[in-house]
Amino acid sequence: MDRSDPRRIGGRITLHGRLGSGGMGRVYYGVTDQYEQVAVKVIRAELIDRDEVRERFARETEALRTVQGAHIASLVDASDADGEQPWLAMEFVRGLTLKEFVSERGPLSIEHAAALGVLLADALHDIHAAGLLHRDLKPANIILGRDGPTVIDLGLVAFAEGPTDLTTSAAALGTPTCMAPEQALTPKQITAAADVHALGATLLYALTGHYPYKADTIVALMAKIVSADAPPDMSGLPDAFVAPVAAMLAHDPGARPTVANARARLKALCDPLPAATRALTLATYVERESDPEDVPPRPRRRVDLSQVAPPGSVVARLADRLRAAYAVTAPF
């Protein structure tokens, strides 16, 4: 960190270093006074006065408060979004992102990808059950952690009912490589089917190392995405995945399976699921060299009751009985 970075935030979190930065803010590694390891996101100073940035930040915070799921990074603490320096602290998840893993170590096996798809479908189910849409599921937003895959970014989350824009703009929001056609064409009128499309694009990348569409410019890429005459590139996709991924990437959102149906098809490729999930975690969890060291647990305090209880007192007599009963000779 440099001199401009805070050392404490929220009165109970000590910051130890930067994890990264993006267009909206910086992310720090922190440890709470209760020894919880957290990733703390802080809005960049030059963007604090922009209403749309504060609104997006407030939505992410509210979504994290609302959504509970085994494969979604949980909120630990957060400031008031209208405060002088808005921030939020999420659980810190160790490991590589799916994008990093595939880029460095190659595509996943059929069984590992199927298990990944099932667990990501579970995460989407939890998000949709809370009345929200994710809108930006992608390999870079999935960490392959010690306990399996975890979705870490809800920055573009939207309410499933009503307008889904973060601002008054009709501009598309999301990552083009995983974006559904309707998200590019009518961003204010998308449904859960857009997240299903993103799941299909993510699995395609996990199994092949490439996305549904490729182009030299963003404009050309968006033109392919919105065209019903431009089929997605599924080269290299194992035969077992061609049908389910093609269904998830259907141009017509009404032709895509529901999250539950997609999950069922993926689960059939990795039964029994518990064993496949363990195999996925063992195969994909990699210690990141840049990750900070684990914080040691809070040491237990050993109390010698003879120092705090006068001889003959009730507490002292109770301690004597406990020592005699359990043959305890050391202080406790």
PDB file of N, CA and C in Angstrom, residues 64 67-69 72-77 89-93 150-151:
ATOM      1  N   LEU A  64     -25.643  -8.389  -1.496  1.00  0.00           N
ATOM      2  CA  LEU A  64     -24.856  -9.264  -0.627  1.00  0.00           C
ATOM      3  C   LEU A  64     -25.549  -9.472   0.716  1.00  0.00           C
ATOM      4  N   VAL A  67     -28.620 -12.023  -0.384  1.00  0.00           N
ATOM      5  CA  VAL A  67     -28.357 -13.348  -0.924  1.00  0.00           C
ATOM      6  C   VAL A  67     -27.512 -14.174   0.041  1.00  0.00           C
ATOM      7  N   GLN A  68     -27.956 -15.387   0.290  1.00  0.00           N
ATOM      8  CA  GLN A  68     -27.199 -16.345   1.081  1.00  0.00           C
ATOM      9  C   GLN A  68     -27.016 -17.595   0.234  1.00  0.00           C
ATOM     10  N   GLY A  69     -25.775 -18.063   0.127  1.00  0.00           N
ATOM     11  CA  GLY A  69     -25.536 -19.259  -0.661  1.00  0.00           C
ATOM     12  C   GLY A  69     -24.159 -19.819  -0.402  1.00  0.00           C
ATOM     13  N   ILE A  72     -21.556 -18.354  -2.944  1.00  0.00           N
ATOM     14  CA  ILE A  72     -21.555 -16.905  -3.157  1.00  0.00           C
ATOM     15  C   ILE A  72     -20.786 -16.277  -2.010  1.00  0.00           C
ATOM     16  N   ALA A  73     -19.813 -15.424  -2.319  1.00  0.00           N
ATOM     17  CA  ALA A  73     -19.038 -14.774  -1.261  1.00  0.00           C
ATOM     18  C   ALA A  73     -19.981 -13.970  -0.374  1.00  0.00           C
ATOM     19  N   SER A  74     -19.870 -14.150   0.930  1.00  0.00           N
ATOM     20  CA  SER A  74     -20.802 -13.511   1.856  1.00  0.00           C
ATOM     21  C   SER A  74     -20.298 -12.156   2.330  1.00  0.00           C
ATOM     22  N   LEU A  75     -21.238 -11.300   2.662  1.00  0.00           N
ATOM     23  CA  LEU A  75     -20.919  -9.978   3.189  1.00  0.00           C
ATOM     24  C   LEU A  75     -20.575 -10.094   4.669  1.00  0.00           C
ATOM     25  N   VAL A  76     -19.477  -9.461   5.072  1.00  0.00           N
ATOM     26  CA  VAL A  76     -19.068  -9.438   6.471  1.00  0.00           C
ATOM     27  C   VAL A  76     -19.485  -8.134   7.133  1.00  0.00           C
ATOM     28  N   ASP A  77     -19.293  -7.018   6.444  1.00  0.00           N
ATOM     29  CA  ASP A  77     -19.640  -5.709   7.007  1.00  0.00           C
ATOM     30  C   ASP A  77     -19.673  -4.701   5.876  1.00  0.00           C
ATOM     31  N   ALA A  89     -17.051  -5.117   2.972  1.00  0.00           N
ATOM     32  CA  ALA A  89     -16.090  -6.177   3.269  1.00  0.00           C
ATOM     33  C   ALA A  89     -16.755  -7.531   3.051  1.00  0.00           C
ATOM     34  N   MET A  90     -16.178  -8.340   2.146  1.00  0.00           N
ATOM     35  CA  MET A  90     -16.678  -9.681   1.872  1.00  0.00           C
ATOM     36  C   MET A  90     -15.666 -10.704   2.368  1.00  0.00           C
ATOM     37  N   GLU A  91     -16.129 -11.921   2.551  1.00  0.00           N
ATOM     38  CA  GLU A  91     -15.196 -12.975   2.945  1.00  0.00           C
ATOM     39  C   GLU A  91     -14.095 -13.096   1.903  1.00  0.00           C
ATOM     40  N   PHE A  92     -12.880 -13.301   2.353  1.00  0.00           N
ATOM     41  CA  PHE A  92     -11.743 -13.447   1.459  1.00  0.00           C
ATOM     42  C   PHE A  92     -11.631 -14.908   1.043  1.00  0.00           C
ATOM     43  N   VAL A  93     -11.680 -15.148  -0.270  1.00  0.00           N
ATOM     44  CA  VAL A  93     -11.627 -16.507  -0.806  1.00  0.00           C
ATOM     45  C   VAL A  93     -10.284 -16.704  -1.500  1.00  0.00           C
ATOM     46  N   THR A 150     -16.677 -20.206  -5.981  1.00  0.00           N
ATOM     47  CA  THR A 150     -17.400 -19.137  -5.294  1.00  0.00           C
ATOM     48  C   THR A 150     -17.568 -17.957  -6.243  1.00  0.00           C
ATOM     49  N   VAL A 151     -18.797 -17.471  -6.378  1.00  0.00           N
ATOM     50  CA  VAL A 151     -19.074 -16.270  -7.171  1.00  0.00           C
ATOM     51  C   VAL A 151     -18.740 -15.058  -6.301  1.00  0.00           C
TER      52      VAL A 151
END
